């Protein structure tokens, strides 16, 4: 047996006593709940109200400018709405608003990086290549349907009749996927998915399609195509938990359509 001087907490076979924390005094307030780490319905409502307010303001600006320019004649107002540079400015302002709202509600509000708050997770180079190929195939299918059933009577078709209009459409088509994916699939879809489950996929696809109806009015085959693509991109976000697959597919889809339009214009293949 070791001498008494060695019988301390460091002696072999002995452990220090465990001291339990004192119990909470009766009447002591519970600790405050942890702050939310994801945007909720209130955040979504505020963000959507901001985007709709900006888009409504842009629409009213175009309408009032058209009335003033045409002295009340609707044809002059329509010609103003068809101005390529006005379309470019209003589209980019709307896109910047969507992207800004999505960034603030998912990242800045919770003081976390953009990647963590909005994009969520990365993907491999192979997965990115598959997504790009999927976008190319979807664009090829869309062009086939448009060739068979398109009337060429939509707002977008009329805007693309001029070289300036086609150039503006190309810029918008390659810039807006970042804003649309951030807004619809980065902000709206996760919030709705937590509340209504998989029905959020259908809801976001319909929501995404509605703003495109005006652009495609008169050439209605484009509406179900946009709806199908909205379902695909939202499903990619749901399936992978990342914003990148849908964004890559969206960009590849738009790039293929724009490249085909430019080549057809250059070679005189347009009908």
PDB file of C-alpha atoms in Angstrom:
ATOM      1  CA  UNK A   1       0.000   0.000   0.000  1.00  0.00           C
ATOM      2  CA  UNK A   2       1.387   3.418  -0.939  1.00  0.00           C
ATOM      3  CA  UNK A   3       2.117   5.830   1.850  1.00  0.00           C
ATOM      4  CA  UNK A   4      -0.605   8.359   2.717  1.00  0.00           C
ATOM      5  CA  UNK A   5       1.179  11.149   0.817  1.00  0.00           C
ATOM      6  CA  UNK A   6       0.664   9.255  -2.445  1.00  0.00           C
ATOM      7  CA  UNK A   7      -3.043   8.584  -1.972  1.00  0.00           C
ATOM      8  CA  UNK A   8      -4.255  11.538  -4.063  1.00  0.00           C
ATOM      9  CA  UNK A   9      -6.281  11.848  -7.277  1.00  0.00           C
ATOM     10  CA  UNK A  10      -3.230  10.767  -9.309  1.00  0.00           C
ATOM     11  CA  UNK A  11      -2.716   7.517  -7.464  1.00  0.00           C
ATOM     12  CA  UNK A  12      -3.312   4.285  -9.391  1.00  0.00           C
ATOM     13  CA  UNK A  13      -6.874   3.006  -9.117  1.00  0.00           C
ATOM     14  CA  UNK A  14      -8.296   6.276  -7.784  1.00  0.00           C
ATOM     15  CA  UNK A  15     -10.426   8.788  -9.776  1.00  0.00           C
ATOM     16  CA  UNK A  16     -11.338  12.327  -8.828  1.00  0.00           C
ATOM     17  CA  UNK A  17     -14.886  12.844  -7.615  1.00  0.00           C
ATOM     18  CA  UNK A  18     -17.507  13.967 -10.190  1.00  0.00           C
ATOM     19  CA  UNK A  19     -19.090  17.250  -9.216  1.00  0.00           C
ATOM     20  CA  UNK A  20     -22.622  17.675 -10.623  1.00  0.00           C
ATOM     21  CA  UNK A  21     -23.727  21.156 -11.685  1.00  0.00           C
ATOM     22  CA  UNK A  22     -26.062  22.856  -9.251  1.00  0.00           C
ATOM     23  CA  UNK A  23     -29.766  22.552 -10.104  1.00  0.00           C
ATOM     24  CA  UNK A  24     -31.585  25.518 -11.563  1.00  0.00           C
ATOM     25  CA  UNK A  25     -33.243  27.593  -8.951  1.00  0.00           C
ATOM     26  CA  UNK A  26     -37.015  27.473  -8.988  1.00  0.00           C
ATOM     27  CA  UNK A  27     -38.487  30.271 -11.078  1.00  0.00           C
ATOM     28  CA  UNK A  28     -35.286  30.743 -13.116  1.00  0.00           C
ATOM     29  CA  UNK A  29     -36.098  31.628 -16.741  1.00  0.00           C
ATOM     30  CA  UNK A  30     -35.355  29.045 -19.451  1.00  0.00           C
ATOM     31  CA  UNK A  31     -32.559  29.905 -21.894  1.00  0.00           C
ATOM     32  CA  UNK A  32     -33.785  31.732 -25.010  1.00  0.00           C
ATOM     33  CA  UNK A  33     -34.430  29.552 -28.093  1.00  0.00           C
ATOM     34  CA  UNK A  34     -31.759  29.398 -30.760  1.00  0.00           C
ATOM     35  CA  UNK A  35     -32.305  31.869 -33.597  1.00  0.00           C
ATOM     36  CA  UNK A  36     -33.597  30.404 -36.898  1.00  0.00           C
ATOM     37  CA  UNK A  37     -30.969  29.372 -39.406  1.00  0.00           C
ATOM     38  CA  UNK A  38     -33.202  29.077 -42.471  1.00  0.00           C
ATOM     39  CA  UNK A  39     -35.590  31.565 -44.103  1.00  0.00           C
ATOM     40  CA  UNK A  40     -39.226  31.071 -43.162  1.00  0.00           C
ATOM     41  CA  UNK A  41     -42.574  31.982 -44.651  1.00  0.00           C
ATOM     42  CA  UNK A  42     -42.296  35.555 -43.391  1.00  0.00           C
ATOM     43  CA  UNK A  43     -38.926  35.963 -45.100  1.00  0.00           C
ATOM     44  CA  UNK A  44     -40.364  34.489 -48.293  1.00  0.00           C
ATOM     45  CA  UNK A  45     -43.365  36.813 -48.188  1.00  0.00           C
ATOM     46  CA  UNK A  46     -41.140  39.867 -47.743  1.00  0.00           C
ATOM     47  CA  UNK A  47     -38.784  38.791 -50.521  1.00  0.00           C
ATOM     48  CA  UNK A  48     -41.590  38.050 -52.971  1.00  0.00           C
ATOM     49  CA  UNK A  49     -43.263  41.370 -52.157  1.00  0.00           C
ATOM     50  CA  UNK A  50     -40.016  43.210 -52.953  1.00  0.00           C
ATOM     51  CA  UNK A  51     -39.558  41.401 -56.279  1.00  0.00           C
ATOM     52  CA  UNK A  52     -43.188  41.867 -57.303  1.00  0.00           C
ATOM     53  CA  UNK A  53     -43.042  45.516 -56.325  1.00  0.00           C
ATOM     54  CA  UNK A  54     -39.975  46.124 -58.486  1.00  0.00           C
ATOM     55  CA  UNK A  55     -41.462  44.253 -61.446  1.00  0.00           C
ATOM     56  CA  UNK A  56     -44.770  46.076 -61.096  1.00  0.00           C
ATOM     57  CA  UNK A  57     -42.905  49.377 -61.037  1.00  0.00           C
ATOM     58  CA  UNK A  58     -40.990  48.446 -64.183  1.00  0.00           C
ATOM     59  CA  UNK A  59     -44.209  47.457 -65.926  1.00  0.00           C
ATOM     60  CA  UNK A  60     -45.931  50.695 -64.974  1.00  0.00           C
ATOM     61  CA  UNK A  61     -42.924  52.674 -66.149  1.00  0.00           C
ATOM     62  CA  UNK A  62     -43.065  51.033 -69.575  1.00  0.00           C
ATOM     63  CA  UNK A  63     -46.837  51.483 -69.800  1.00  0.00           C
ATOM     64  CA  UNK A  64     -46.735  55.165 -68.852  1.00  0.00           C
ATOM     65  CA  UNK A  65     -43.824  55.832 -71.189  1.00  0.00           C
ATOM     66  CA  UNK A  66     -45.709  54.138 -74.003  1.00  0.00           C
ATOM     67  CA  UNK A  67     -48.843  56.176 -73.355  1.00  0.00           C
ATOM     68  CA  UNK A  68     -46.837  59.396 -73.255  1.00  0.00           C
ATOM     69  CA  UNK A  69     -44.900  58.551 -76.403  1.00  0.00           C
ATOM     70  CA  UNK A  70     -47.940  57.441 -78.347  1.00  0.00           C
ATOM     71  CA  UNK A  71     -50.426  59.977 -76.939  1.00  0.00           C
ATOM     72  CA  UNK A  72     -52.656  57.152 -75.850  1.00  0.00           C
ATOM     73  CA  UNK A  73     -52.174  54.974 -78.926  1.00  0.00           C
ATOM     74  CA  UNK A  74     -51.563  51.381 -77.897  1.00  0.00           C
ATOM     75  CA  UNK A  75     -49.514  50.550 -81.006  1.00  0.00           C
ATOM     76  CA  UNK A  76     -46.890  53.142 -80.102  1.00  0.00           C
ATOM     77  CA  UNK A  77     -46.749  51.838 -76.565  1.00  0.00           C
ATOM     78  CA  UNK A  78     -46.239  48.291 -77.835  1.00  0.00           C
ATOM     79  CA  UNK A  79     -43.411  49.488 -80.053  1.00  0.00           C
ATOM     80  CA  UNK A  80     -41.757  51.042 -77.005  1.00  0.00           C
ATOM     81  CA  UNK A  81     -42.135  47.785 -75.067  1.00  0.00           C
ATOM     82  CA  UNK A  82     -40.420  46.032 -77.980  1.00  0.00           C
ATOM     83  CA  UNK A  83     -37.379  48.314 -77.744  1.00  0.00           C
ATOM     84  CA  UNK A  84     -34.440  45.906 -77.288  1.00  0.00           C
ATOM     85  CA  UNK A  85     -32.490  48.161 -74.943  1.00  0.00           C
ATOM     86  CA  UNK A  86     -35.514  48.759 -72.734  1.00  0.00           C
ATOM     87  CA  UNK A  87     -36.036  44.999 -72.563  1.00  0.00           C
ATOM     88  CA  UNK A  88     -32.376  44.569 -71.623  1.00  0.00           C
ATOM     89  CA  UNK A  89     -32.457  47.149 -68.829  1.00  0.00           C
ATOM     90  CA  UNK A  90     -35.743  46.005 -67.299  1.00  0.00           C
ATOM     91  CA  UNK A  91     -34.727  42.330 -67.469  1.00  0.00           C
ATOM     92  CA  UNK A  92     -31.377  42.939 -65.796  1.00  0.00           C
ATOM     93  CA  UNK A  93     -32.935  45.123 -63.085  1.00  0.00           C
ATOM     94  CA  UNK A  94     -35.534  42.450 -62.383  1.00  0.00           C
ATOM     95  CA  UNK A  95     -32.845  39.763 -62.309  1.00  0.00           C
ATOM     96  CA  UNK A  96     -30.640  41.784 -59.977  1.00  0.00           C
ATOM     97  CA  UNK A  97     -33.593  42.216 -57.622  1.00  0.00           C
ATOM     98  CA  UNK A  98     -34.345  38.476 -57.592  1.00  0.00           C
ATOM     99  CA  UNK A  99     -30.707  37.581 -56.990  1.00  0.00           C
ATOM    100  CA  UNK A 100     -30.299  40.218 -54.281  1.00  0.00           C
ATOM    101  CA  UNK A 101     -33.402  39.103 -52.405  1.00  0.00           C
ATOM    102  CA  UNK A 102     -32.350  35.446 -52.574  1.00  0.00           C
ATOM    103  CA  UNK A 103     -28.834  36.260 -51.376  1.00  0.00           C
ATOM    104  CA  UNK A 104     -30.033  38.379 -48.465  1.00  0.00           C
ATOM    105  CA  UNK A 105     -32.733  35.998 -47.253  1.00  0.00           C
ATOM    106  CA  UNK A 106     -30.561  32.870 -47.429  1.00  0.00           C
ATOM    107  CA  UNK A 107     -27.063  34.134 -46.648  1.00  0.00           C
ATOM    108  CA  UNK A 108     -26.629  37.729 -45.509  1.00  0.00           C
ATOM    109  CA  UNK A 109     -29.448  37.612 -42.966  1.00  0.00           C
ATOM    110  CA  UNK A 110     -27.842  34.637 -41.217  1.00  0.00           C
ATOM    111  CA  UNK A 111     -24.274  35.937 -41.678  1.00  0.00           C
ATOM    112  CA  UNK A 112     -23.033  32.962 -43.625  1.00  0.00           C
ATOM    113  CA  UNK A 113     -21.186  32.653 -46.946  1.00  0.00           C
ATOM    114  CA  UNK A 114     -23.094  32.631 -50.210  1.00  0.00           C
ATOM    115  CA  UNK A 115     -22.070  29.052 -50.945  1.00  0.00           C
ATOM    116  CA  UNK A 116     -23.320  27.762 -47.609  1.00  0.00           C
ATOM    117  CA  UNK A 117     -26.556  29.722 -47.621  1.00  0.00           C
ATOM    118  CA  UNK A 118     -27.662  29.529 -51.245  1.00  0.00           C
ATOM    119  CA  UNK A 119     -25.689  26.960 -53.243  1.00  0.00           C
ATOM    120  CA  UNK A 120     -25.494  24.490 -50.322  1.00  0.00           C
ATOM    121  CA  UNK A 121     -23.076  21.926 -51.731  1.00  0.00           C
ATOM    122  CA  UNK A 122     -20.738  21.328 -54.633  1.00  0.00           C
ATOM    123  CA  UNK A 123     -20.828  18.628 -57.299  1.00  0.00           C
ATOM    124  CA  UNK A 124     -18.157  16.653 -59.112  1.00  0.00           C
ATOM    125  CA  UNK A 125     -16.859  17.498 -62.571  1.00  0.00           C
ATOM    126  CA  UNK A 126     -18.538  14.388 -63.933  1.00  0.00           C
ATOM    127  CA  UNK A 127     -21.907  15.395 -62.496  1.00  0.00           C
ATOM    128  CA  UNK A 128     -21.491  18.883 -63.956  1.00  0.00           C
ATOM    129  CA  UNK A 129     -20.807  17.355 -67.383  1.00  0.00           C
ATOM    130  CA  UNK A 130     -23.929  15.208 -67.116  1.00  0.00           C
ATOM    131  CA  UNK A 131     -25.989  18.283 -66.209  1.00  0.00           C
ATOM    132  CA  UNK A 132     -24.610  20.208 -69.184  1.00  0.00           C
ATOM    133  CA  UNK A 133     -25.394  17.298 -71.495  1.00  0.00           C
ATOM    134  CA  UNK A 134     -28.913  17.108 -70.100  1.00  0.00           C
ATOM    135  CA  UNK A 135     -29.387  20.797 -70.864  1.00  0.00           C
ATOM    136  CA  UNK A 136     -28.192  20.260 -74.434  1.00  0.00           C
ATOM    137  CA  UNK A 137     -30.596  17.346 -74.973  1.00  0.00           C
ATOM    138  CA  UNK A 138     -33.500  19.284 -73.469  1.00  0.00           C
ATOM    139  CA  UNK A 139     -32.764  22.223 -75.778  1.00  0.00           C
ATOM    140  CA  UNK A 140     -32.638  19.908 -78.796  1.00  0.00           C
ATOM    141  CA  UNK A 141     -36.041  18.469 -77.858  1.00  0.00           C
ATOM    142  CA  UNK A 142     -37.450  21.965 -77.329  1.00  0.00           C
ATOM    143  CA  UNK A 143     -36.182  23.127 -80.728  1.00  0.00           C
ATOM    144  CA  UNK A 144     -37.784  20.105 -82.362  1.00  0.00           C
ATOM    145  CA  UNK A 145     -41.155  20.895 -80.789  1.00  0.00           C
ATOM    146  CA  UNK A 146     -40.867  24.574 -81.676  1.00  0.00           C
ATOM    147  CA  UNK A 147     -40.035  23.678 -85.280  1.00  0.00           C
ATOM    148  CA  UNK A 148     -43.160  21.520 -85.530  1.00  0.00           C
ATOM    149  CA  UNK A 149     -45.677  23.630 -83.632  1.00  0.00           C
ATOM    150  CA  UNK A 150     -44.381  27.196 -83.278  1.00  0.00           C
ATOM    151  CA  UNK A 151     -46.366  30.015 -84.873  1.00  0.00           C
ATOM    152  CA  UNK A 152     -43.548  32.546 -84.507  1.00  0.00           C
ATOM    153  CA  UNK A 153     -46.071  35.033 -83.140  1.00  0.00           C
ATOM    154  CA  UNK A 154     -44.792  35.538 -79.587  1.00  0.00           C
ATOM    155  CA  UNK A 155     -43.267  38.657 -78.063  1.00  0.00           C
ATOM    156  CA  UNK A 156     -39.870  36.975 -77.962  1.00  0.00           C
ATOM    157  CA  UNK A 157     -40.068  35.892 -81.602  1.00  0.00           C
ATOM    158  CA  UNK A 158     -40.933  39.418 -82.711  1.00  0.00           C
ATOM    159  CA  UNK A 159     -38.155  40.877 -80.585  1.00  0.00           C
ATOM    160  CA  UNK A 160     -35.652  38.429 -82.087  1.00  0.00           C
ATOM    161  CA  UNK A 161     -36.559  39.512 -85.626  1.00  0.00           C
ATOM    162  CA  UNK A 162     -33.872  42.222 -85.494  1.00  0.00           C
ATOM    163  CA  UNK A 163     -30.192  41.627 -84.861  1.00  0.00           C
ATOM    164  CA  UNK A 164     -30.281  43.997 -81.876  1.00  0.00           C
ATOM    165  CA  UNK A 165     -33.218  42.124 -80.419  1.00  0.00           C
ATOM    166  CA  UNK A 166     -31.514  38.764 -80.859  1.00  0.00           C
ATOM    167  CA  UNK A 167     -28.359  40.100 -79.191  1.00  0.00           C
ATOM    168  CA  UNK A 168     -30.386  41.347 -76.218  1.00  0.00           C
ATOM    169  CA  UNK A 169     -32.169  38.006 -75.901  1.00  0.00           C
ATOM    170  CA  UNK A 170     -28.806  36.225 -75.884  1.00  0.00           C
ATOM    171  CA  UNK A 171     -27.468  38.447 -73.096  1.00  0.00           C
ATOM    172  CA  UNK A 172     -30.615  38.053 -71.005  1.00  0.00           C
ATOM    173  CA  UNK A 173     -30.781  34.296 -71.604  1.00  0.00           C
ATOM    174  CA  UNK A 174     -27.232  33.823 -70.320  1.00  0.00           C
ATOM    175  CA  UNK A 175     -27.482  36.262 -67.401  1.00  0.00           C
ATOM    176  CA  UNK A 176     -30.897  35.521 -65.903  1.00  0.00           C
ATOM    177  CA  UNK A 177     -30.422  31.805 -65.081  1.00  0.00           C
ATOM    178  CA  UNK A 178     -28.240  32.833 -62.118  1.00  0.00           C
ATOM    179  CA  UNK A 179     -30.998  35.073 -60.754  1.00  0.00           C
ATOM    180  CA  UNK A 180     -33.861  32.703 -61.550  1.00  0.00           C
ATOM    181  CA  UNK A 181     -32.194  29.688 -59.976  1.00  0.00           C
ATOM    182  CA  UNK A 182     -31.251  31.674 -56.878  1.00  0.00           C
ATOM    183  CA  UNK A 183     -34.773  33.060 -56.479  1.00  0.00           C
ATOM    184  CA  UNK A 184     -36.991  30.121 -57.456  1.00  0.00           C
ATOM    185  CA  UNK A 185     -34.855  27.144 -56.480  1.00  0.00           C
ATOM    186  CA  UNK A 186     -32.578  28.744 -53.886  1.00  0.00           C
ATOM    187  CA  UNK A 187     -35.148  30.705 -51.865  1.00  0.00           C
ATOM    188  CA  UNK A 188     -38.733  29.817 -52.768  1.00  0.00           C
ATOM    189  CA  UNK A 189     -38.417  26.046 -53.165  1.00  0.00           C
ATOM    190  CA  UNK A 190     -36.682  25.207 -49.843  1.00  0.00           C
ATOM    191  CA  UNK A 191     -39.174  27.295 -47.868  1.00  0.00           C
ATOM    192  CA  UNK A 192     -42.205  25.742 -49.573  1.00  0.00           C
ATOM    193  CA  UNK A 193     -40.716  22.250 -49.361  1.00  0.00           C
ATOM    194  CA  UNK A 194     -40.554  22.472 -45.571  1.00  0.00           C
ATOM    195  CA  UNK A 195     -44.258  23.344 -45.485  1.00  0.00           C
ATOM    196  CA  UNK A 196     -45.909  21.343 -48.277  1.00  0.00           C
ATOM    197  CA  UNK A 197     -43.342  18.659 -49.071  1.00  0.00           C
ATOM    198  CA  UNK A 198     -43.013  17.458 -52.638  1.00  0.00           C
ATOM    199  CA  UNK A 199     -45.958  19.577 -53.751  1.00  0.00           C
ATOM    200  CA  UNK A 200     -43.456  22.414 -53.644  1.00  0.00           C
ATOM    201  CA  UNK A 201     -41.887  21.045 -56.831  1.00  0.00           C
ATOM    202  CA  UNK A 202     -45.123  21.525 -58.772  1.00  0.00           C
ATOM    203  CA  UNK A 203     -45.839  24.874 -57.121  1.00  0.00           C
ATOM    204  CA  UNK A 204     -42.427  26.317 -57.993  1.00  0.00           C
ATOM    205  CA  UNK A 205     -42.625  25.013 -61.581  1.00  0.00           C
ATOM    206  CA  UNK A 206     -45.984  26.753 -62.057  1.00  0.00           C
ATOM    207  CA  UNK A 207     -44.700  29.888 -60.334  1.00  0.00           C
ATOM    208  CA  UNK A 208     -41.656  29.903 -62.619  1.00  0.00           C
ATOM    209  CA  UNK A 209     -43.817  29.468 -65.738  1.00  0.00           C
ATOM    210  CA  UNK A 210     -46.277  32.295 -65.094  1.00  0.00           C
ATOM    211  CA  UNK A 211     -43.863  35.214 -65.805  1.00  0.00           C
ATOM    212  CA  UNK A 212     -42.916  33.563 -69.100  1.00  0.00           C
ATOM    213  CA  UNK A 213     -46.518  33.436 -70.346  1.00  0.00           C
ATOM    214  CA  UNK A 214     -46.411  37.081 -71.442  1.00  0.00           C
ATOM    215  CA  UNK A 215     -43.187  36.492 -73.351  1.00  0.00           C
ATOM    216  CA  UNK A 216     -44.628  33.445 -75.124  1.00  0.00           C
ATOM    217  CA  UNK A 217     -48.216  34.641 -75.639  1.00  0.00           C
ATOM    218  CA  UNK A 218     -49.357  33.819 -79.161  1.00  0.00           C
ATOM    219  CA  UNK A 219     -46.913  30.922 -79.447  1.00  0.00           C
ATOM    220  CA  UNK A 220     -48.350  28.665 -76.780  1.00  0.00           C
ATOM    221  CA  UNK A 221     -46.171  25.620 -77.427  1.00  0.00           C
ATOM    222  CA  UNK A 222     -43.474  27.448 -75.475  1.00  0.00           C
ATOM    223  CA  UNK A 223     -45.510  27.435 -72.245  1.00  0.00           C
ATOM    224  CA  UNK A 224     -45.520  23.655 -71.609  1.00  0.00           C
ATOM    225  CA  UNK A 225     -41.847  23.558 -72.586  1.00  0.00           C
ATOM    226  CA  UNK A 226     -41.010  26.171 -69.947  1.00  0.00           C
ATOM    227  CA  UNK A 227     -43.147  24.314 -67.397  1.00  0.00           C
ATOM    228  CA  UNK A 228     -41.333  21.043 -68.127  1.00  0.00           C
ATOM    229  CA  UNK A 229     -37.960  22.727 -67.738  1.00  0.00           C
ATOM    230  CA  UNK A 230     -39.100  24.340 -64.489  1.00  0.00           C
ATOM    231  CA  UNK A 231     -40.042  20.882 -63.194  1.00  0.00           C
ATOM    232  CA  UNK A 232     -36.658  19.490 -64.229  1.00  0.00           C
ATOM    233  CA  UNK A 233     -34.586  22.239 -62.629  1.00  0.00           C
ATOM    234  CA  UNK A 234     -36.634  22.153 -59.419  1.00  0.00           C
ATOM    235  CA  UNK A 235     -36.366  18.358 -59.262  1.00  0.00           C
ATOM    236  CA  UNK A 236     -32.590  18.645 -59.585  1.00  0.00           C
ATOM    237  CA  UNK A 237     -32.541  20.981 -56.584  1.00  0.00           C
ATOM    238  CA  UNK A 238     -34.763  18.598 -54.615  1.00  0.00           C
ATOM    239  CA  UNK A 239     -32.822  15.476 -55.571  1.00  0.00           C
ATOM    240  CA  UNK A 240     -29.303  16.778 -54.975  1.00  0.00           C
ATOM    241  CA  UNK A 241     -29.826  19.462 -52.340  1.00  0.00           C
ATOM    242  CA  UNK A 242     -27.595  21.745 -54.404  1.00  0.00           C
ATOM    243  CA  UNK A 243     -28.335  24.714 -56.627  1.00  0.00           C
ATOM    244  CA  UNK A 244     -25.534  23.847 -59.057  1.00  0.00           C
ATOM    245  CA  UNK A 245     -27.091  20.981 -61.084  1.00  0.00           C
ATOM    246  CA  UNK A 246     -30.155  22.995 -62.062  1.00  0.00           C
ATOM    247  CA  UNK A 247     -28.058  26.082 -62.746  1.00  0.00           C
ATOM    248  CA  UNK A 248     -25.678  24.199 -65.042  1.00  0.00           C
ATOM    249  CA  UNK A 249     -28.547  22.519 -66.895  1.00  0.00           C
ATOM    250  CA  UNK A 250     -30.368  25.853 -67.192  1.00  0.00           C
ATOM    251  CA  UNK A 251     -27.288  27.593 -68.594  1.00  0.00           C
ATOM    252  CA  UNK A 252     -26.573  24.757 -71.032  1.00  0.00           C
ATOM    253  CA  UNK A 253     -30.207  24.781 -72.187  1.00  0.00           C
ATOM    254  CA  UNK A 254     -30.266  28.534 -72.798  1.00  0.00           C
ATOM    255  CA  UNK A 255     -26.804  28.569 -74.377  1.00  0.00           C
ATOM    256  CA  UNK A 256     -27.786  25.837 -76.840  1.00  0.00           C
ATOM    257  CA  UNK A 257     -30.952  27.685 -77.857  1.00  0.00           C
ATOM    258  CA  UNK A 258     -29.100  30.967 -78.304  1.00  0.00           C
ATOM    259  CA  UNK A 259     -26.207  29.396 -80.213  1.00  0.00           C
ATOM    260  CA  UNK A 260     -28.642  27.669 -82.560  1.00  0.00           C
ATOM    261  CA  UNK A 261     -30.509  30.942 -83.150  1.00  0.00           C
ATOM    262  CA  UNK A 262     -27.316  32.859 -83.927  1.00  0.00           C
ATOM    263  CA  UNK A 263     -26.034  30.155 -86.288  1.00  0.00           C
ATOM    264  CA  UNK A 264     -29.393  29.929 -88.056  1.00  0.00           C
ATOM    265  CA  UNK A 265     -29.434  33.716 -88.491  1.00  0.00           C
ATOM    266  CA  UNK A 266     -25.867  33.760 -89.829  1.00  0.00           C
ATOM    267  CA  UNK A 267     -26.498  30.946 -92.316  1.00  0.00           C
ATOM    268  CA  UNK A 268     -29.908  32.181 -93.400  1.00  0.00           C
ATOM    269  CA  UNK A 269     -31.713  29.078 -92.169  1.00  0.00           C
ATOM    270  CA  UNK A 270     -34.507  30.977 -90.429  1.00  0.00           C
ATOM    271  CA  UNK A 271     -37.974  30.455 -91.779  1.00  0.00           C
TER     272      UNK A 271
END
